[in-house]
Amino acid sequence: MGWNSIKQGSVDIFQALQQGEIFAIDNNDPMCLRSLIDPEKQFCVGSLKDGRDPCYGDTGGPILQWMDNRWEQ
């Protein structure tokens, strides 16, 4: 989840909250190994089928899952 942002001159304009479907990726995956600072407290996510992932600026944002008819962080 993150905000769609576009540049207007030197100002970021945030237009609409975006969401996408991502999955946990094994922390031993080569792409994850170089990104994790503390594997005990971090995990990798991404989309294996279409290459989507959090955009620059959205990293560190919440991960939500739909459980028991509500969103949980």
Coordinates of N, CA and C in Angstrom, one line a residue:
M1 N 0.9 -1.2 0.0 CA 0.0 0.0 0.0 C 0.9 1.2 0.0
G2 N 0.6 2.2 -0.8 CA 1.3 3.4 -0.9 C 0.6 4.5 -1.7
W3 N 1.2 5.6 -1.7 CA 0.5 6.7 -2.5 C 1.1 6.9 -3.8
N4 N 0.2 7.0 -4.8 CA 0.7 7.3 -6.2 C 1.2 8.8 -6.2
S5 N 2.4 9.0 -6.5 CA 2.9 10.3 -6.5 C 3.4 10.7 -7.9
I6 N 3.2 11.9 -8.3 CA 3.7 12.5 -9.5 C 4.4 13.8 -9.2
K7 N 5.3 14.2 -10.0 CA 6.0 15.4 -9.8 C 5.3 16.5 -10.6
Q8 N 5.1 17.7 -9.9 CA 4.6 18.9 -10.6 C 5.6 19.9 -10.2
G9 N 6.5 20.2 -11.2 CA 7.7 21.1 -10.9 C 8.6 20.3 -9.9
S10 N 8.8 21.0 -8.8 CA 9.7 20.3 -7.8 C 8.8 19.8 -6.6
V11 N 7.5 19.7 -6.8 CA 6.6 19.3 -5.7 C 6.0 17.9 -6.0
D12 N 6.0 17.0 -5.0 CA 5.4 15.7 -5.2 C 3.9 15.9 -4.9
I13 N 3.0 15.5 -5.8 CA 1.6 15.5 -5.7 C 1.1 14.1 -5.4
F14 N 0.5 13.8 -4.3 CA 0.0 12.5 -4.0 C -1.5 12.4 -4.4
Q15 N -1.8 11.5 -5.3 CA -3.1 11.4 -5.9 C -4.0 10.4 -5.3
A16 N -3.6 9.2 -5.2 CA -4.5 8.1 -4.8 C -3.8 7.0 -4.0
L17 N -4.3 6.5 -3.0 CA -3.7 5.4 -2.3 C -3.8 4.2 -3.2
Q18 N -2.7 3.5 -3.3 CA -2.6 2.3 -4.2 C -2.4 1.1 -3.4
Q19 N -2.8 -0.1 -3.9 CA -2.5 -1.3 -3.3 C -2.2 -2.4 -4.3
G20 N -1.5 -3.4 -3.9 CA -1.1 -4.5 -4.8 C -1.0 -5.8 -4.1
E21 N -1.0 -6.8 -4.8 CA -0.9 -8.2 -4.1 C 0.6 -8.6 -4.2
I22 N 1.2 -8.9 -3.1 CA 2.5 -9.3 -3.0 C 2.6 -10.5 -2.1
F23 N 3.7 -11.2 -2.2 CA 3.9 -12.5 -1.4 C 5.2 -12.5 -0.7
A24 N 5.3 -13.2 0.4 CA 6.6 -13.3 1.1 C 7.5 -14.2 0.2
I25 N 8.8 -13.8 0.2 CA 9.8 -14.4 -0.6 C 10.9 -15.0 0.5
D26 N 11.4 -16.1 0.2 CA 12.4 -16.7 1.1 C 13.5 -15.8 1.3
N27 N 13.9 -15.6 2.6 CA 15.0 -14.6 2.9 C 16.3 -15.1 2.4
N28 N 16.4 -16.3 2.0 CA 17.7 -16.8 1.4 C 17.8 -16.6 -0.1
D29 N 16.7 -16.1 -0.7 CA 16.7 -15.7 -2.1 C 17.8 -14.7 -2.3
P30 N 18.6 -14.8 -3.4 CA 19.7 -13.9 -3.6 C 19.3 -12.4 -3.6
M31 N 18.1 -12.1 -4.1 CA 17.6 -10.7 -4.2 C 17.3 -10.2 -2.8
C32 N 16.9 -11.1 -1.8 CA 16.7 -10.7 -0.5 C 17.9 -10.5 0.3
L33 N 18.9 -11.4 0.1 CA 20.1 -11.4 1.0 C 20.8 -10.1 1.0
R34 N 20.8 -9.4 -0.2 CA 21.5 -8.1 -0.3 C 20.7 -7.0 0.3
S35 N 19.4 -7.2 0.6 CA 18.5 -6.1 1.0 C 18.3 -6.1 2.5
L36 N 18.4 -7.2 3.1 CA 18.0 -7.3 4.5 C 19.2 -6.9 5.4
I37 N 18.9 -6.0 6.4 CA 19.9 -5.6 7.4 C 19.8 -6.5 8.6
D38 N 18.6 -6.8 9.0 CA 18.4 -7.7 10.2 C 17.3 -8.7 9.9
P39 N 17.7 -9.9 9.3 CA 16.8 -10.9 8.9 C 15.9 -11.5 10.1
E40 N 16.3 -11.2 11.3 CA 15.4 -11.6 12.5 C 14.2 -10.7 12.6
K41 N 14.3 -9.5 12.1 CA 13.2 -8.6 12.2 C 12.6 -8.1 10.8
Q42 N 13.2 -8.6 9.7 CA 12.7 -8.2 8.4 C 12.4 -9.4 7.6
F43 N 11.6 -9.2 6.5 CA 11.4 -10.3 5.6 C 11.2 -9.6 4.2
C44 N 11.4 -10.4 3.2 CA 11.2 -9.9 1.8 C 9.8 -10.2 1.2
V45 N 9.4 -9.3 0.4 CA 8.1 -9.5 -0.3 C 8.3 -9.0 -1.7
G46 N 7.4 -9.5 -2.6 CA 7.5 -9.1 -4.0 C 6.4 -9.9 -4.7
S47 N 6.4 -9.7 -6.0 CA 5.4 -10.5 -6.8 C 6.3 -11.3 -7.8
L48 N 6.1 -12.6 -7.7 CA 6.9 -13.5 -8.5 C 6.4 -13.5 -9.9
K49 N 5.1 -13.1 -10.2 CA 4.6 -13.3 -11.5 C 4.7 -12.1 -12.4
D50 N 4.6 -10.9 -11.9 CA 4.7 -9.7 -12.7 C 5.7 -8.7 -12.4
G51 N 6.6 -9.0 -11.4 CA 7.7 -8.1 -11.1 C 7.3 -6.9 -10.3
R52 N 6.0 -6.8 -9.8 CA 5.7 -5.6 -9.0 C 6.2 -5.7 -7.6
D53 N 6.6 -4.5 -7.1 CA 7.1 -4.5 -5.7 C 6.8 -3.1 -5.2
P54 N 7.1 -2.8 -3.9 CA 6.9 -1.5 -3.4 C 7.7 -0.5 -4.2
C55 N 7.2 0.7 -4.4 CA 7.9 1.7 -5.1 C 8.9 2.4 -4.2
Y56 N 9.9 3.1 -4.8 CA 10.8 3.9 -4.1 C 10.0 4.8 -3.2
G57 N 10.3 4.9 -1.9 CA 9.6 5.8 -1.0 C 8.5 5.1 -0.2
D58 N 8.1 3.9 -0.7 CA 7.1 3.1 0.0 C 7.7 2.0 0.8
T59 N 9.0 1.8 0.7 CA 9.6 0.7 1.5 C 9.5 1.1 3.0
G60 N 9.3 0.1 3.8 CA 9.1 0.3 5.2 C 7.6 0.5 5.5
G61 N 6.8 0.6 4.5 CA 5.3 0.8 4.8 C 4.7 -0.5 5.4
P62 N 3.5 -0.4 5.8 CA 2.8 -1.5 6.4 C 2.5 -2.6 5.4
I63 N 2.5 -3.8 5.9 CA 2.0 -5.0 5.2 C 0.7 -5.4 5.9
L64 N -0.3 -5.5 5.1 CA -1.6 -5.8 5.6 C -2.1 -7.2 5.0
Q65 N -2.9 -7.9 5.8 CA -3.5 -9.1 5.3 C -5.0 -9.2 5.7
W66 N -5.8 -9.7 4.8 CA -7.2 -9.9 5.1 C -7.4 -11.1 5.9
M67 N -7.9 -11.0 7.2 CA -8.1 -12.1 8.0 C -9.4 -11.9 8.8
D68 N -10.2 -12.9 8.9 CA -11.4 -12.8 9.7 C -12.3 -11.6 9.3
N69 N -12.4 -11.4 8.0 CA -13.3 -10.3 7.5 C -12.8 -8.9 7.9
R70 N -11.5 -8.7 8.1 CA -10.9 -7.4 8.4 C -9.4 -7.4 8.0
W71 N -8.9 -6.2 7.8 CA -7.5 -6.0 7.5 C -6.7 -6.0 8.8
E72 N -5.6 -6.7 8.8 CA -4.7 -6.8 10.0 C -3.3 -6.4 9.5
Q73 N -2.6 -5.7 10.3 CA -1.2 -5.3 10.0 C -0.3 -6.3 10.6

